[in-house]
Short mmCIF file of C-alpha atoms in Angstrom, two decimals:
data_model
loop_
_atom_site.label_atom_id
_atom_site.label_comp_id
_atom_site.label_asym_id
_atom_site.label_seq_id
_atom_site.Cartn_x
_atom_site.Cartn_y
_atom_site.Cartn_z
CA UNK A 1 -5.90 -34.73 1.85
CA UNK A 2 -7.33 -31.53 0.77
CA UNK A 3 -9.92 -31.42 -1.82
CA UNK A 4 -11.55 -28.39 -1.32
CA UNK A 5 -10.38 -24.82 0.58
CA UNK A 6 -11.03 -24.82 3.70
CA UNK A 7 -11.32 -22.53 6.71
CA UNK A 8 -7.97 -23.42 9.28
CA UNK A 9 -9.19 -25.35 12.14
CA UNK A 10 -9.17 -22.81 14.81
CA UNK A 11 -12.20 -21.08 13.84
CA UNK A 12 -12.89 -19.30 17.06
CA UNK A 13 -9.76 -17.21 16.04
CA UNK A 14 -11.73 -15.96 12.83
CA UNK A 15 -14.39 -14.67 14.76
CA UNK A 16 -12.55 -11.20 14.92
CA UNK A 17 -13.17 -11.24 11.33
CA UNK A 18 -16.69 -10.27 11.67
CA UNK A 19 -15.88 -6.93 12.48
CA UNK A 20 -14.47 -6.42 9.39
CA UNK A 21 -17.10 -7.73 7.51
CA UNK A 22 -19.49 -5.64 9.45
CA UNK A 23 -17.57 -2.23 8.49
CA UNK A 24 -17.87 -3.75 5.02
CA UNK A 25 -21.27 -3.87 5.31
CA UNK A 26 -21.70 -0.46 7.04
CA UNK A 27 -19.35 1.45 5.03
CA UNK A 28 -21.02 -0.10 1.51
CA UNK A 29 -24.46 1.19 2.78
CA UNK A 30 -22.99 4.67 3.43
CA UNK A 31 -21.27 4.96 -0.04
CA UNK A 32 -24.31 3.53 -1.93
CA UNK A 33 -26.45 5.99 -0.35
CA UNK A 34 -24.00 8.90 -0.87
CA UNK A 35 -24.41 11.59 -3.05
CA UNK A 36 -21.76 11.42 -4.99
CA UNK A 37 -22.86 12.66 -8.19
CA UNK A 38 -21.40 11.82 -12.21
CA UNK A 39 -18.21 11.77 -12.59
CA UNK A 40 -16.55 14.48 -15.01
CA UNK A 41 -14.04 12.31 -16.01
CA UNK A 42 -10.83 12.87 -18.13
CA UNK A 43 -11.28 14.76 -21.67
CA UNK A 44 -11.55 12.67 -24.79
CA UNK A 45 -9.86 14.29 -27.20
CA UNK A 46 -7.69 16.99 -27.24
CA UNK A 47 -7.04 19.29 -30.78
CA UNK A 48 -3.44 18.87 -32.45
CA UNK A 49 -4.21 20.46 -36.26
CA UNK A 50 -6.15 23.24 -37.90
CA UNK A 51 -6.25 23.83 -40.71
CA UNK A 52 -7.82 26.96 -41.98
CA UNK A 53 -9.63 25.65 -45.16
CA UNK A 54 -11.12 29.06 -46.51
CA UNK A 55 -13.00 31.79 -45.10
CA UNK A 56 -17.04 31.44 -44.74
CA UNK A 57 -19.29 28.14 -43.74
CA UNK A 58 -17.82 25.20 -46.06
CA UNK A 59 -18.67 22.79 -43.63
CA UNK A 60 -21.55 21.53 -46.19
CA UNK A 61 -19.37 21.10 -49.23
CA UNK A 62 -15.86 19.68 -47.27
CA UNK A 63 -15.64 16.33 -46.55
CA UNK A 64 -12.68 13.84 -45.12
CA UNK A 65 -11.01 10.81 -46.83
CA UNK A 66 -8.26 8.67 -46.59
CA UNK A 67 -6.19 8.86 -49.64
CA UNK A 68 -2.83 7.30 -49.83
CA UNK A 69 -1.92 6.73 -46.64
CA UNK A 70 -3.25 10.54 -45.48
CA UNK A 71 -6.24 11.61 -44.02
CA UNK A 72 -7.33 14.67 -46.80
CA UNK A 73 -10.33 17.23 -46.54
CA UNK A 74 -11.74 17.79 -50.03
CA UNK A 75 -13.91 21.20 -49.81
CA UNK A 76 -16.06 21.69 -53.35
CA UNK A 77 -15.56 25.43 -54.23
CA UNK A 78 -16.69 27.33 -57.22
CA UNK A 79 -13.66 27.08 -58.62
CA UNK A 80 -13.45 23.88 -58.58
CA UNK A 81 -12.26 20.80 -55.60
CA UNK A 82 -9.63 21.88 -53.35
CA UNK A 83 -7.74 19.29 -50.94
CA UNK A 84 -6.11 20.04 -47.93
CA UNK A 85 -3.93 16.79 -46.37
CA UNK A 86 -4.86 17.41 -42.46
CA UNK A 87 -2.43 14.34 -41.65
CA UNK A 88 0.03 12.06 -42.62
CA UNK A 89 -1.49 8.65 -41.94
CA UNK A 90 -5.11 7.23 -41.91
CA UNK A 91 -7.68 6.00 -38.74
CA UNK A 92 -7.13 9.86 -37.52
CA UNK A 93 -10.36 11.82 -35.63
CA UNK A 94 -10.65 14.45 -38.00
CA UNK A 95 -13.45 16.81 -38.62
CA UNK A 96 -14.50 20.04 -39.78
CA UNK A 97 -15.38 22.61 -38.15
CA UNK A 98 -16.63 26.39 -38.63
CA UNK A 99 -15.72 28.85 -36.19
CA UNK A 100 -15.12 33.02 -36.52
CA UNK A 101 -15.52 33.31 -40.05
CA UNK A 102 -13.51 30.48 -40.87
CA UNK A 103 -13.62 26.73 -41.36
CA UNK A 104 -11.26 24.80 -40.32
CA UNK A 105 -9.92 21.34 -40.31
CA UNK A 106 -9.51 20.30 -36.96
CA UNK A 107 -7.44 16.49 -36.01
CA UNK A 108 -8.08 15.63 -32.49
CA UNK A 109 -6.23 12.69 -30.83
CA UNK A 110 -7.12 10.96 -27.04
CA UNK A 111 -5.95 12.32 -24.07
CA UNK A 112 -3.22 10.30 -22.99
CA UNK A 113 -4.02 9.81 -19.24
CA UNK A 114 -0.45 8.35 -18.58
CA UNK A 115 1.10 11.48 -20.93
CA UNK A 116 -0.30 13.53 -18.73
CA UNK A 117 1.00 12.48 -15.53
CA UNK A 118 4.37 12.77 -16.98
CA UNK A 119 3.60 16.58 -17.43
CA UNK A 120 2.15 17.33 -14.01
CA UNK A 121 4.91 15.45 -12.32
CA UNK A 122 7.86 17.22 -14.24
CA UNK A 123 5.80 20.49 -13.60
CA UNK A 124 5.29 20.96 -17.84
CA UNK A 125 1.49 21.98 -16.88
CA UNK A 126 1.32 24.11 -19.66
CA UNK A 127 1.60 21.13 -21.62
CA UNK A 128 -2.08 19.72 -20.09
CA UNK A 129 -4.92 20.27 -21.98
CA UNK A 130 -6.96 22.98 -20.99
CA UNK A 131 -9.65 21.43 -19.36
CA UNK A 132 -8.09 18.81 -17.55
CA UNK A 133 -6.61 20.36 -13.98
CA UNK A 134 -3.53 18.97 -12.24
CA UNK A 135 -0.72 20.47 -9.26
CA UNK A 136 2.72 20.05 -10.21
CA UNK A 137 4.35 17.53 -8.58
CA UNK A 138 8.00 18.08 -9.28
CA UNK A 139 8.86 17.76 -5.34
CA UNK A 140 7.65 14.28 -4.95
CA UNK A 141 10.70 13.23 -6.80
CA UNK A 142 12.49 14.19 -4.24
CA UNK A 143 10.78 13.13 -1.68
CA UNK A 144 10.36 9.64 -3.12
CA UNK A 145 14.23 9.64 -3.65
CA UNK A 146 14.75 10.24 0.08
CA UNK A 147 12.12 7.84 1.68
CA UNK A 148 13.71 4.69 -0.79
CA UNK A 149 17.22 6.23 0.57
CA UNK A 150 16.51 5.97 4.31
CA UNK A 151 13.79 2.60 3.53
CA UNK A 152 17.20 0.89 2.03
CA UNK A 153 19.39 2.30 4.91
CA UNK A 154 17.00 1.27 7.62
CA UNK A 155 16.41 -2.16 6.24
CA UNK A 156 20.24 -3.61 5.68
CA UNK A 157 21.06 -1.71 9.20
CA UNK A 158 18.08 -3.68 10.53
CA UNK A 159 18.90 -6.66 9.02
CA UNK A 160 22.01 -7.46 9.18
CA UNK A 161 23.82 -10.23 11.02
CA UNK A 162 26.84 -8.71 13.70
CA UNK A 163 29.62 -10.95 14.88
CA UNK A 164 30.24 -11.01 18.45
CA UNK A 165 32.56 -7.78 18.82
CA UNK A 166 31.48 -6.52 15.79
CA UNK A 167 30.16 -2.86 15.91
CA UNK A 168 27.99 -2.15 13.44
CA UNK A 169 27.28 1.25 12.52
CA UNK A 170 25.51 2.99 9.48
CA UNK A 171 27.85 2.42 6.60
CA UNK A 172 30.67 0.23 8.23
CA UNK A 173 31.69 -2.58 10.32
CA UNK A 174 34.64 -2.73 12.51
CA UNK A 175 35.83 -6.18 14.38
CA UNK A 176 36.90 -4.74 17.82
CA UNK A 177 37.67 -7.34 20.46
CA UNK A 178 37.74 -5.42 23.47
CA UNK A 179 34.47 -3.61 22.98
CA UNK A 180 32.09 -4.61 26.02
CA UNK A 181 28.27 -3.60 26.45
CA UNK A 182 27.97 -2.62 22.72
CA UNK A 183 24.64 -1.30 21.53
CA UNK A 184 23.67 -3.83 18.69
CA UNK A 185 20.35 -3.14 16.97
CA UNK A 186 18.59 -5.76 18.79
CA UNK A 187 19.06 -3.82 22.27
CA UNK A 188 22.05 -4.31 23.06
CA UNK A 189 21.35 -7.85 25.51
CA UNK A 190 24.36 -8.70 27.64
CA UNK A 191 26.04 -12.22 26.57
CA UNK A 192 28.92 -14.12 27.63
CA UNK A 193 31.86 -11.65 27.34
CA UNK A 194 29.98 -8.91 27.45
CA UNK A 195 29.29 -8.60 24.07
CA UNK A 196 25.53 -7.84 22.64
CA UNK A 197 24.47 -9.92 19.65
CA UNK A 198 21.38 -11.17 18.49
CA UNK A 199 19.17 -10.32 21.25
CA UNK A 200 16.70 -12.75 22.77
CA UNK A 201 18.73 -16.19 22.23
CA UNK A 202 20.92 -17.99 24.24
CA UNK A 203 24.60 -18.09 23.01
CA UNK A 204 26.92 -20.70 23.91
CA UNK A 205 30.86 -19.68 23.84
CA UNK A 206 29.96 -17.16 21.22
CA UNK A 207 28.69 -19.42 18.88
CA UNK A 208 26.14 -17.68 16.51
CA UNK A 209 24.01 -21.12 15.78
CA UNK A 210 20.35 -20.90 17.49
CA UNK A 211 19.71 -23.55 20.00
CA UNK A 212 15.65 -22.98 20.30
CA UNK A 213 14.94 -22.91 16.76
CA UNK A 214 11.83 -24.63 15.59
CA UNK A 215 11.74 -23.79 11.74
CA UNK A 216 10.10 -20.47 11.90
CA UNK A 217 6.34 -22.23 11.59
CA UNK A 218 4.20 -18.75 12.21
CA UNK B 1 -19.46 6.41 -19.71
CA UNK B 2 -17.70 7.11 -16.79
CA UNK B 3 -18.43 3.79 -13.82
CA UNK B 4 -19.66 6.17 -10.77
CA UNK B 5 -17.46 6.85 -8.04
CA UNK B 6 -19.60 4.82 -5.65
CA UNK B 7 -18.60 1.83 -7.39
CA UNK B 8 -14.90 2.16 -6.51
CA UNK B 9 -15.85 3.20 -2.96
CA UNK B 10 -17.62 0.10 -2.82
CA UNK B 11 -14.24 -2.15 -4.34
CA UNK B 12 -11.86 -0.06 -1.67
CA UNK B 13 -14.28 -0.42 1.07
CA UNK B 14 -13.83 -4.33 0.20
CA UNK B 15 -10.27 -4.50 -0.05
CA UNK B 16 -9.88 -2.43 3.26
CA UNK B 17 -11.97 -4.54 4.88
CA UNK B 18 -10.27 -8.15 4.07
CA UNK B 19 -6.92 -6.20 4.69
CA UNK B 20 -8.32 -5.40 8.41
CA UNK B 21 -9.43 -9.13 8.75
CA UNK B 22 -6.28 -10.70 7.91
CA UNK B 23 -4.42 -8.12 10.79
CA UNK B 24 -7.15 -9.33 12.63
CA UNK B 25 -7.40 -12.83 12.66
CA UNK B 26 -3.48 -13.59 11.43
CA UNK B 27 -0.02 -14.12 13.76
CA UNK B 28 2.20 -14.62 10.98
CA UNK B 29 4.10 -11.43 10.68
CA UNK B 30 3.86 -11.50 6.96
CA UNK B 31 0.61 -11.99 6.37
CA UNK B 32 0.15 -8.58 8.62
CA UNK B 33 2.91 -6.99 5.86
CA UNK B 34 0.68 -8.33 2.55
CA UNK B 35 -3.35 -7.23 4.59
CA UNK B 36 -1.11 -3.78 5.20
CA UNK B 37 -0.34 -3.76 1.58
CA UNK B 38 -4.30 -4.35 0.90
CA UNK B 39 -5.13 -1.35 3.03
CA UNK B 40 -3.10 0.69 1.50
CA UNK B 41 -3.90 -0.15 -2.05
CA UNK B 42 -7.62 0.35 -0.56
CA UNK B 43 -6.90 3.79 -0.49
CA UNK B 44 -5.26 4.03 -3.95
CA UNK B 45 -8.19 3.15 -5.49
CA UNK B 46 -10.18 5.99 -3.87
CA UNK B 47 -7.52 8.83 -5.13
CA UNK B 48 -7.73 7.07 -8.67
CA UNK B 49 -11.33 7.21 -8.11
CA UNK B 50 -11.53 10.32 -7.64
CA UNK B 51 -9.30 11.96 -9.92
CA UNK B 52 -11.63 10.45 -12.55
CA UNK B 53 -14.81 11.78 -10.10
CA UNK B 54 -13.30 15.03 -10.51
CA UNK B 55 -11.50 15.33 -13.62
CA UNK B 56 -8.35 16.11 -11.39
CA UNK B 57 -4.96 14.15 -12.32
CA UNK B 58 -3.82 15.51 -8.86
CA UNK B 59 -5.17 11.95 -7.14
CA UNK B 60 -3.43 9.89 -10.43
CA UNK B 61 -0.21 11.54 -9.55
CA UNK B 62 -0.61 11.14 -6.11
CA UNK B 63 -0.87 7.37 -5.79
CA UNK B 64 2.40 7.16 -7.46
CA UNK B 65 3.86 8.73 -4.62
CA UNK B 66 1.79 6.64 -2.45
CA UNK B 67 3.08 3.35 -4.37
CA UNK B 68 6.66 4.52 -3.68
CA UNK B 69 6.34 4.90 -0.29
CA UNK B 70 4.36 1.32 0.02
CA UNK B 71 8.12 -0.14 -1.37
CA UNK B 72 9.59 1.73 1.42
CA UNK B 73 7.42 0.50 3.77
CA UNK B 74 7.61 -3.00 2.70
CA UNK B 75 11.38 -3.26 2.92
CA UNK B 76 11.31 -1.48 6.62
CA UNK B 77 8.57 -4.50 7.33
CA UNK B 78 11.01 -6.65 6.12
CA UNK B 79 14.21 -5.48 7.86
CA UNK B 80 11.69 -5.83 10.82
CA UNK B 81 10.47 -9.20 10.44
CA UNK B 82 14.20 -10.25 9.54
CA UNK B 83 15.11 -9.07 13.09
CA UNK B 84 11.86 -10.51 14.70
CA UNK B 85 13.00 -14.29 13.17
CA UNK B 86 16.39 -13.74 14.48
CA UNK B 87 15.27 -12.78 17.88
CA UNK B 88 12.39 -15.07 18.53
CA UNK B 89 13.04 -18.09 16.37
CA UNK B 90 9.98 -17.26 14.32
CA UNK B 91 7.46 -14.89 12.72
CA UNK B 92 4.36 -14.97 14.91
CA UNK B 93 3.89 -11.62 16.24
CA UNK B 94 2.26 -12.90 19.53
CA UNK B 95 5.81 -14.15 20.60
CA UNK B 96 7.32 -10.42 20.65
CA UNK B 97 5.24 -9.15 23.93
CA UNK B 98 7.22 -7.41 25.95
CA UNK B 99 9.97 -4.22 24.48
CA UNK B 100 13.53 -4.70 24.78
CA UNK B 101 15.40 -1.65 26.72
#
């Protein structure tokens, strides 16, 4: 009984193993060493809202609050408070900023990486945030679409189990009792009658039961 | 804080490399499909890698298409190793050694 894993007996056939390990090793030494640099990464936060909350530098007498469910910027003005809702709910990023004259009340939310990937694959790149580069990728549908096509195709023509006589061709099957010497997708091995069926086995009388099977142990 | 690329390098370089010993060491036919399926991911990591490296979503995008054609790959492996059972009686890939005409 097992207790513990364990390496399979035949050890000697692990030895080729080592190789791999030693590319491990090699290739870990030459990406350590590399010079790869930071990474620039994605951008946090991209800007949804301004708000233009007067003309001049208020950014001293504004500040932001949650009040009643919104996220409000009160600025303190000589003529009193003014309050500017900058978004319908609370938790937001929002901040005030001054900028040409003006000062606004900017919300920001987080790039969303998987948003994004939605626009560079339908081609919407002018839907990216500015600073964050991408091709469009609108032709990959179709290539994806045809690879799974011809995948599918290839794998139930591949796999599927012919009767003697039986031609089997892309998208149908015919039973044709005089056919002789038929290319099946095995390679087309010459049985009794004539007739090629799965390749490699004996058949006796046509019958399609394996006689050498030993329960498919790898 | 972005993790630096050589980190992920590192991870790929790891999965590659215990995808190349189970080719190397394994008969059974599907264990070669699943260390494939390693290798392949290997290199998934590196284009997500890098597309963070470079601030790029080119690489994100890209491994979709990569992923995709990984399913397509797996079910041709399959169809294969389908036929290879039929044929021989088993999955070890030692027993297919010589091509059929």
């Amino acid at each position: 009984m097992t207790t513990r894993p364990e390496l399979r007996g035949d050890t000697g056939a692990l030895l080729p193993a080592v190789a791999a390990v030693g590319l491990f090793v090699v290739m870990a030494v030459v990406f350590l060493g590399a010079p790869v640099g930071d990474a620039a990464g994605f951008p946090q936060n991209v800007e949804v809202a301004n708000e233009s909350l007067g003309s001049g530098d208020l950014t001293e007498n504004a500040n932001v609050q949650s009040v009643n469910g919104s996220t409000v910027v009160n600025v303190e003005t000589a003529g009193g408070n003014e309050s500017t809702t900058l978004a319908d709910q609370t938790g937001v990023n929002a901040t005030v900023v001054f900028a040409g004259g003006q000062t606004y009340g900017v919300v920001s939310e987080p790039v969303s990486v998987t948003a994004t990937i939605g626009y560079a694959m339908f081609g919407l790149t002018d839907q990216l945030p500015a600073d964050l580069q991408s091709e469009s990728f609108l032709a990959v549908f179709e290539i994806i679409a045809l690879v799974l096509v011809a995948a599918l195709v290839g794998a139930v023509t591949l796999a599927r189990r012919e009767d003697p006589g039986a031609v089997v061709s892309l998208f149908s099957s015919t039973e044709d009792p005089n056919v002789t010497g038929a290319v099946a997708a095995d390679g087309g091995r010459e049985v009794d009658g004539g007739r090629a069926i799965d390749g490699g086995r004996e058949v006796d009388g046509g019958s399609e039961e394996p006689d050498e099977f030993d329960g498919g142990d790898a | 804080m972005a993790v630096p690329a050589e980190y992920y390098l590192v991870l790929s370089a790891g999965l590659f490399c215990i995808g190349l010993a189970g080719i190397l060491t394994r008969k059974n036919a599907l264990m070669f499909l699943m260390s494939v399926e390693l290798m392949l991911n290997a290199a998934n990591i590196n284009f997500v890698a890098f597309s963070l490296h470079w601030g790029n979503l080119t690489g994100q995008t890209f491994v979709l298409f990569t992923m995709a054609l990984a399913a397509a790959e797996v079910a041709v492996g399959i169809g294969i190793i389908l036929v290879l059972y039929r044929n021989f009686g088993d999955v070890d890939v030692t027993d297919a050694t010589g091509m059929r005409w």
